[in-house]
Amino acid sequence: MNSLPDFQYLRPATAADALRMHAANPASHYIAGGTDLMPNIRRGLVTIGAAIDLGGLGELAEIVEQGGALRIGSGVSLARIAAHSEVQVRLPAVAQAALSVAGPTHRAGGTLGGNLCLDTRCNYYNQSEAWRAGNNYCMKRDGEGCRVAKKSKRCYAAFSGDVAPALIAMNAEVEILGARGVRRQPLTELYQDDGMKWLTLAPGELLLTVSVPLDDVWVSAYEKVRMRGAIDFPLAGVAVALRREKDVLTGLRIACTGVASQPLLIDGLDAVLGKPLDDASLALIAEQADLANRSMKTTLVDVLYRRGVSLVLAKRLTQRLWDAAA
Amino acid sequence: MKTILRLSVNGTPREDAVAGNALLIDYLRDGLGLSGTKQGCDGGECGACTVLVDGLPRLACGTLAHSVAGREVETIESLSHEGNISRLQRAFHEHLGAQCGFCTPGMIMAAEALLRSNPQPDRAQIREALAGNLCRCTGYVKIVDSVEAACGTEHAL
């Protein structure tokens, strides 16, 4: 790792303060746990003029039930989300996803906001300066062209956050503070499929909270596949939210991570609703999940494996939730 | 630019002039001479630099020193008093939990955080709490044995 470059350390008193600080220092970055940003700065992947530390903002550190939804501040640590009884019982996919992030030390510092805004990852990007120089860099940082898809004009680095698919499957909304005040939008709209600009946030905009509807009719689960059991990003991760009424499947939302530059909500699942879950339904789920999958050779593991394992996870979790909801 | 950092380190209130881009591990090791905290992978992957911040395990190599202003930081040095090592440290000694010893301060601080919140963890819970700490001498069995032994009765060691 390189030494840290010289930068200013700023500590805002409020979220609005943080926005003003960012406007005054355009090369600044918001930092909370720093578990992903700090290694990236030290690898020379991020240019930083000032670090705006959101860690002291109490307004971002609350979990409250409000209007039939659970409102989780972007500054809440992943450890706290994973251990929160309401999240565990009513939003199990979210608790499971938070618990699957890295190791306990990362989760104690890493925050919900940090995991949702996690930088996209690629074999050719998350490397030391010397390694990247030896491979002539890439378009995501310091170079030109894509090393994964040589003729591509876009970057295919993969979004690898665990919590986003769980929240998307649970129909979450986010509150964003920008120059024109606070706006509210579905979490899916926070992302776009571009490895270099995977977030739709304008410069300086700040993710404040995430609201997840507390509808007890839905059951949910999250599972990921990774190279090693701890401190690893997903090769593929799948969250499923399912609603069963007697012997009829009345709702199904499946979201994936690690298989595109954004978390993906799988389309085209309406055909499996209104009847019991059967083998034909599972085949259609697998087909739709495969259609959406945009895995590229951004990890050391083969693309076909990541595609295949995504389908297996989608079918396995759906079947498990269906059986458990009987 | 250096600004004043106020915090508590191992129970002692401190005020030091610290650069805005200083890492907690450099402040502890180079600034305060607390070299028990080890710099391993230096990239947030091995856990050798684990210290406690307000009782929770944190990676000192990926934490800005100023971000823990006003907080209580504990390093491996805080566990021994007047030359007497703690029960957990003694358990590592007695049960051969340390081989080369480089990962040991991080292992012990991560285990210390676990035992404070859960004084009687089972082996699965110990393994989970130490999942972020790597040992390259492959000593995990002895490490888990050591933490388990430290949970025993006061007279067991």
XYZ file of C-alpha atoms in Angstrom:
483
model
C 0.000 0.000 0.000
C 1.114 3.556 -0.706
C 1.287 6.204 1.994
C -1.776 8.364 2.180
C -1.608 11.510 0.062
C -1.837 14.827 1.853
C -5.439 15.909 2.437
C -7.515 17.959 4.801
C -9.684 16.322 7.454
C -13.105 17.938 7.941
C -15.752 17.126 10.493
C -19.224 18.529 9.750
C -21.760 19.115 12.536
C -24.775 18.366 10.331
C -25.550 16.727 6.993
C -26.217 20.170 5.508
C -22.777 21.232 6.762
C -21.239 18.238 5.002
C -22.848 19.330 1.730
C -21.477 22.866 2.123
C -17.996 21.480 2.855
C -18.167 19.334 -0.273
C -19.208 22.302 -2.413
C -16.238 24.288 -1.077
C -13.815 21.387 -1.703
C -14.746 19.726 -5.007
C -12.033 17.035 -4.715
C -13.359 15.931 -1.331
C -14.876 12.581 -0.424
C -17.375 11.655 2.240
C -15.973 9.022 4.578
C -17.644 7.025 7.347
C -16.175 3.619 8.222
C -13.638 3.969 5.422
C -13.247 0.200 5.127
C -13.414 0.343 1.316
C -12.414 3.944 0.626
C -9.182 3.942 2.651
C -7.557 0.965 0.870
C -8.660 2.495 -2.450
C -7.042 5.837 -1.571
C -3.874 4.025 -0.556
C -3.790 2.071 -3.813
C -3.947 5.355 -5.717
C -7.452 4.608 -7.008
C -9.055 7.707 -5.526
C -7.903 11.316 -5.687
C -8.765 13.126 -2.494
C -8.312 16.759 -1.453
C -10.327 16.562 1.755
C -11.983 13.813 3.783
C -15.391 14.837 5.131
C -15.990 12.513 8.081
C -19.673 11.647 8.486
C -18.948 9.526 11.570
C -20.084 12.172 14.051
C -23.487 12.820 12.465
C -26.082 11.492 14.916
C -28.887 12.229 12.432
C -27.518 9.471 10.144
C -27.081 6.919 12.928
C -30.675 6.077 13.836
C -32.949 3.114 13.172
C -36.599 4.092 13.678
C -39.975 2.633 12.776
C -42.047 5.252 11.006
C -45.249 5.025 8.972
C -45.128 1.272 8.461
C -41.483 1.328 7.377
C -38.128 0.882 9.045
C -35.964 3.939 8.450
C -32.258 3.170 8.696
C -29.699 5.985 8.695
C -26.865 5.690 6.197
C -24.374 6.036 9.069
C -25.636 2.949 10.930
C -22.932 0.290 11.079
C -23.438 -3.043 9.327
C -22.823 -4.800 12.658
C -25.721 -2.889 14.216
C -28.054 -3.700 11.326
C -27.136 -7.395 11.471
C -27.782 -7.498 15.228
C -30.974 -5.402 15.241
C -33.864 -7.586 16.368
C -36.503 -5.853 14.213
C -34.294 -6.242 11.113
C -33.537 -9.880 11.940
C -37.182 -10.810 12.389
C -38.973 -8.654 9.804
C -36.270 -8.054 7.175
C -34.140 -11.215 7.400
C -32.559 -10.736 3.960
C -31.195 -7.373 5.091
C -29.785 -8.794 8.344
C -28.254 -11.762 6.474
C -26.721 -9.487 3.846
C -25.232 -7.134 6.450
C -23.814 -10.102 8.367
C -22.212 -11.493 5.205
C -20.117 -8.374 4.570
C -16.381 -8.927 5.231
C -15.409 -9.698 8.850
C -16.587 -8.439 12.269
C -14.007 -5.649 12.375
C -15.156 -4.294 9.014
C -18.801 -4.531 10.017
C -18.165 -2.632 13.257
C -16.873 0.328 11.228
C -18.481 -0.085 7.809
C -21.829 1.619 7.341
C -25.023 1.058 5.368
C -24.315 4.140 3.239
C -20.799 2.948 2.500
C -22.001 -0.483 1.430
C -24.722 0.958 -0.801
C -22.259 3.364 -2.446
C -19.433 0.812 -2.599
C -17.029 1.391 -5.482
C -17.362 -1.133 -8.314
C -14.669 -3.788 -8.445
C -12.516 -5.443 -11.104
C -9.364 -7.561 -11.261
C -7.714 -4.838 -13.289
C -8.711 -2.034 -10.894
C -8.379 -3.268 -7.310
C -4.622 -3.680 -7.576
C -1.509 -1.851 -6.448
C -0.112 1.076 -8.412
C 2.825 -1.096 -9.563
C 0.517 -3.883 -10.781
C -1.725 -1.476 -12.675
C 1.292 0.299 -14.197
C 2.608 -3.078 -15.363
C -0.729 -3.756 -17.058
C -0.946 -0.280 -18.586
C -3.846 0.768 -16.332
C -7.472 0.842 -17.572
C -10.201 3.391 -18.288
C -11.554 3.302 -14.725
C -8.349 4.829 -13.400
C -5.337 6.421 -15.091
C -5.597 4.574 -18.431
C -7.625 3.982 -21.541
C -9.716 1.088 -22.713
C -11.149 -1.870 -20.859
C -8.912 -4.837 -20.069
C -11.932 -7.119 -19.602
C -13.717 -6.309 -22.873
C -11.034 -4.985 -25.185
C -13.339 -3.271 -27.716
C -15.664 -1.866 -25.099
C -16.233 1.852 -24.732
C -17.616 1.338 -21.233
C -16.248 -0.061 -17.979
C -17.594 -3.397 -16.733
C -16.349 -3.286 -13.117
C -18.908 -5.138 -10.992
C -21.032 -3.716 -8.196
C -20.343 -5.997 -5.234
C -22.306 -4.582 -2.308
C -24.250 -7.205 -0.363
C -26.952 -5.088 1.261
C -28.301 -3.362 -1.879
C -29.934 -6.459 -3.434
C -31.581 -7.350 -0.117
C -33.008 -3.842 0.216
C -34.078 -3.745 -3.444
C -35.892 -7.061 -3.042
C -37.661 -5.509 -0.040
C -38.712 -2.486 -2.142
C -36.612 0.072 -0.248
C -36.548 3.798 -0.891
C -33.721 6.220 -0.172
C -33.595 9.831 0.939
C -30.891 11.915 -0.676
C -29.752 15.379 0.356
C -28.717 17.532 -2.590
C -28.317 21.186 -3.473
C -32.108 21.504 -3.940
C -33.001 19.836 -0.664
C -34.078 16.294 0.197
C -35.512 13.969 -2.438
C -36.920 10.493 -2.118
C -36.590 7.761 -4.741
C -36.607 3.983 -5.081
C -33.228 2.476 -4.196
C -33.029 0.967 -7.702
C -32.762 4.501 -9.108
C -29.572 5.106 -7.124
C -27.733 2.896 -9.623
C -26.897 2.704 -13.309
C -25.034 0.030 -15.274
C -21.704 1.780 -15.715
C -18.599 0.623 -13.847
C -17.156 4.145 -13.800
C -20.311 5.955 -12.742
C -22.451 3.383 -11.019
C -24.292 5.874 -8.798
C -26.775 8.444 -10.065
C -25.814 10.849 -7.271
C -24.699 14.312 -8.416
C -21.343 15.482 -7.000
C -21.697 16.237 -3.298
C -25.102 14.609 -2.885
C -25.427 12.642 0.317
C -27.409 9.482 1.015
C -29.305 10.142 4.260
C -31.593 7.210 5.009
C -33.079 4.029 3.625
C -36.741 3.184 4.277
C -37.915 -0.407 4.017
C -41.634 -1.253 4.148
C -42.483 -3.523 7.073
C -44.966 -5.823 5.409
C -45.016 -9.061 7.353
C -46.652 -10.961 4.514
C -43.301 -11.026 2.697
C -40.513 -13.403 3.683
C -36.962 -12.893 2.478
C -33.424 -14.283 2.382
C -29.987 -13.396 1.033
C -27.112 -15.677 0.104
C -23.768 -15.075 -1.551
C -20.983 -17.160 -3.026
C -17.413 -16.064 -2.432
C -13.861 -17.361 -2.694
C -13.286 -17.590 1.055
C -15.678 -17.668 3.954
C -14.757 -14.303 5.467
C -13.642 -10.855 4.309
C -14.641 -11.444 0.733
C -16.837 -9.728 -1.790
C -19.524 -11.777 -3.537
C -18.734 -13.550 -6.781
C -22.499 -13.531 -6.982
C -25.164 -12.710 -4.406
C -28.927 -13.129 -4.592
C -31.752 -11.758 -2.446
C -35.274 -13.119 -2.721
C -38.468 -11.689 -1.235
C -41.529 -13.861 -1.563
C -45.220 -13.704 -0.637
C -47.213 -16.926 -0.315
C -50.935 -17.017 0.381
C -52.021 -20.595 1.071
C -50.815 -22.501 -1.992
C -50.456 -19.515 -4.266
C -47.351 -17.495 -4.954
C -48.610 -13.898 -4.893
C -45.363 -11.944 -4.891
C -41.744 -12.519 -5.899
C -38.879 -10.069 -6.111
C -35.343 -11.280 -6.863
C -32.280 -9.026 -6.907
C -28.660 -9.916 -7.696
C -25.270 -8.427 -6.936
C -21.784 -9.020 -8.306
C -23.079 -9.782 -11.813
C -23.282 -6.302 -13.382
C -22.104 -2.764 -12.649
C -25.272 -2.229 -10.649
C -27.460 -4.421 -8.430
C -30.155 -5.954 -10.633
C -33.833 -6.492 -9.990
C -34.871 -9.452 -12.133
C -37.700 -8.646 -14.567
C -40.308 -10.912 -16.066
C -41.292 -12.910 -12.987
C -45.029 -12.097 -13.156
C -45.716 -15.318 -15.062
C -44.908 -17.406 -11.965
C -47.471 -15.583 -9.800
C -51.031 -16.676 -9.105
C -50.233 -20.388 -8.826
C -48.152 -22.757 -6.705
C -44.389 -22.759 -7.156
C -43.465 -25.703 -9.379
C -40.552 -26.879 -11.529
C -41.749 -24.851 -14.519
C -41.801 -21.719 -12.346
C -38.268 -22.409 -11.124
C -37.117 -22.921 -14.708
C -38.603 -19.564 -15.690
C -36.951 -17.872 -12.678
C -33.602 -19.335 -13.755
C -34.171 -18.208 -17.344
C -35.022 -14.639 -16.329
C -32.090 -14.462 -13.883
C -29.762 -15.673 -16.636
C -31.104 -13.093 -19.094
C -30.400 -10.282 -16.634
C -26.925 -11.544 -15.709
C -24.158 -9.412 -17.182
C -21.121 -11.041 -15.537
C -17.799 -10.235 -17.179
C -14.306 -11.510 -16.411
C -13.848 -9.044 -13.547
C -12.902 -11.701 -10.962
C -10.478 -14.613 -10.936
C -13.447 -16.962 -11.123
C -14.886 -17.983 -14.468
C -17.889 -16.058 -15.810
C -19.834 -19.262 -16.496
C -19.516 -20.277 -12.860
C -20.816 -16.901 -11.663
C -23.734 -17.078 -14.100
C -24.540 -20.628 -13.097
C -24.288 -20.065 -9.391
C -26.592 -17.025 -9.585
C -29.333 -19.213 -11.027
C -28.758 -21.875 -8.411
C -28.994 -19.303 -5.615
C -32.158 -17.749 -7.087
C -33.907 -21.114 -7.382
C -32.649 -22.450 -4.046
C -33.703 -19.396 -2.045
C -37.085 -19.190 -3.759
C -37.797 -22.870 -3.066
C -36.614 -22.552 0.544
C -38.764 -19.496 1.250
C -41.770 -21.073 -0.471
C -41.451 -24.217 1.651
C -40.863 -22.260 4.865
C -43.923 -20.062 4.257
C -46.258 -23.086 4.019
C -1.854 20.111 8.343
C -1.711 19.074 11.979
C -4.620 19.790 14.277
C -5.257 18.823 17.890
C -6.648 15.338 18.419
C -8.261 14.669 21.801
C -9.036 11.097 22.726
C -8.353 8.462 25.352
C -5.709 5.823 24.687
C -5.584 2.880 27.087
C -7.413 4.897 29.726
C -5.196 7.974 29.490
C -6.685 11.208 28.100
C -4.441 12.645 25.390
C -4.097 15.803 23.323
C -1.735 15.514 20.399
C -1.051 17.488 17.244
C -1.864 14.993 14.471
C -1.971 15.416 10.693
C -5.414 15.146 9.063
C -4.248 12.263 6.888
C -2.577 10.286 9.725
C -3.737 6.710 10.155
C -4.623 5.450 13.610
C -1.962 2.742 13.365
C 0.779 5.292 12.623
C -0.411 7.552 15.436
C -0.323 4.633 17.893
C 2.940 3.060 16.764
C 5.042 6.030 15.678
C 3.394 8.811 17.657
C 2.849 7.053 20.977
C 5.358 4.199 20.710
C 2.623 1.591 21.192
C 4.170 -0.909 18.809
C 2.129 -3.878 20.066
C -0.429 -3.162 17.333
C 0.980 -4.799 14.210
C 0.976 -3.644 10.620
C 0.279 -6.799 8.589
C -1.327 -6.612 5.136
C -1.748 -2.855 5.599
C -4.901 -3.032 3.505
C -7.705 -4.027 5.855
C -7.620 -7.735 5.102
C -5.627 -9.484 7.853
C -6.760 -8.018 11.184
C -3.259 -7.785 12.713
C -3.858 -4.101 13.457
C -7.128 -4.688 15.362
C -7.643 -2.291 18.274
C -10.783 -1.489 20.243
C -12.628 1.783 19.711
C -15.301 2.260 22.370
C -15.045 -1.485 22.966
C -15.598 -2.530 19.337
C -12.860 -4.050 17.157
C -11.587 -1.720 14.426
C -8.761 -1.919 11.911
C -6.176 0.717 12.806
C -4.573 0.530 9.335
C -7.749 1.729 7.663
C -8.922 4.259 10.233
C -8.016 7.934 10.226
C -6.663 8.981 13.625
C -8.932 12.038 13.744
C -12.013 9.914 13.128
C -11.691 8.483 16.655
C -11.562 11.918 18.327
C -13.341 11.825 21.671
C -13.397 8.029 21.705
C -11.697 5.430 23.916
C -8.994 3.513 22.043
C -7.545 0.340 23.570
C -4.494 -1.489 22.291
C -2.887 -4.776 23.333
C -0.733 -2.814 25.794
C -3.837 -2.026 27.863
C -4.437 -5.651 28.770
C -1.451 -6.134 31.062
C -1.032 -4.303 34.336
C 2.248 -3.887 36.203
C 3.797 -6.748 34.284
C 0.856 -9.101 34.781
C -0.748 -10.292 31.572
C -4.521 -10.727 31.331
C -6.391 -13.996 31.548
C -6.880 -13.997 27.790
C -3.196 -13.334 27.137
C -2.243 -16.067 29.597
C -4.593 -18.477 27.832
C -2.826 -17.787 24.525
C 0.484 -18.456 26.283
C -0.643 -21.650 28.031
C -2.492 -23.112 25.041
C 0.109 -22.220 22.399
C -2.208 -19.742 20.684
C 0.787 -17.764 19.464
C 3.243 -19.230 16.978
C 5.254 -16.500 15.258
C 3.124 -14.062 17.253
C 2.578 -11.424 14.594
C -1.183 -11.882 14.343
C -1.534 -12.386 18.097
C -2.225 -8.789 19.243
C -5.016 -8.509 16.668
C -6.389 -11.946 17.567
C -6.394 -11.091 21.257
C -8.068 -7.703 20.796
C -10.774 -9.224 18.555
C -11.265 -11.991 21.147
C -11.303 -9.418 23.968
C -14.167 -7.572 22.226
C -16.064 -10.860 21.900
C -15.601 -11.879 25.546
C -16.798 -8.511 26.807
C -20.108 -8.856 24.954
C -20.378 -12.639 25.264
C -18.353 -14.067 28.175
C -19.234 -17.692 27.334
C -19.072 -18.047 23.534
C -19.102 -21.455 21.869
C -16.433 -22.427 19.323
C -18.555 -21.306 16.365
C -19.000 -17.874 17.912
C -15.249 -17.629 18.585
C -14.474 -18.568 14.987
C -16.997 -16.002 13.739
C -15.510 -13.251 15.935
C -12.011 -14.064 14.642
C -13.097 -14.439 11.007
C -11.404 -11.162 10.136
C -8.044 -12.173 11.629
C -5.612 -14.199 9.556
C -2.866 -16.425 10.967
C -0.300 -17.628 8.413
C 1.253 -20.124 10.826
C -2.064 -22.041 10.486
C -2.640 -21.957 14.217
C -6.395 -21.514 14.247
C -7.196 -24.594 16.334
C -4.855 -23.491 19.106
C -6.138 -19.931 18.857
C -9.752 -21.022 19.276
C -8.616 -23.353 22.112
C -6.956 -20.382 23.790
C -10.031 -18.163 23.641
C -12.186 -21.035 24.848
C -9.821 -21.639 27.756
C -9.979 -17.963 28.712
C -13.755 -18.312 29.132
C -13.300 -20.978 31.768
C -13.515 -20.382 35.487
C -11.124 -17.989 37.136
C -9.220 -20.951 38.590
C -8.784 -22.823 35.319
C -5.592 -21.015 34.382
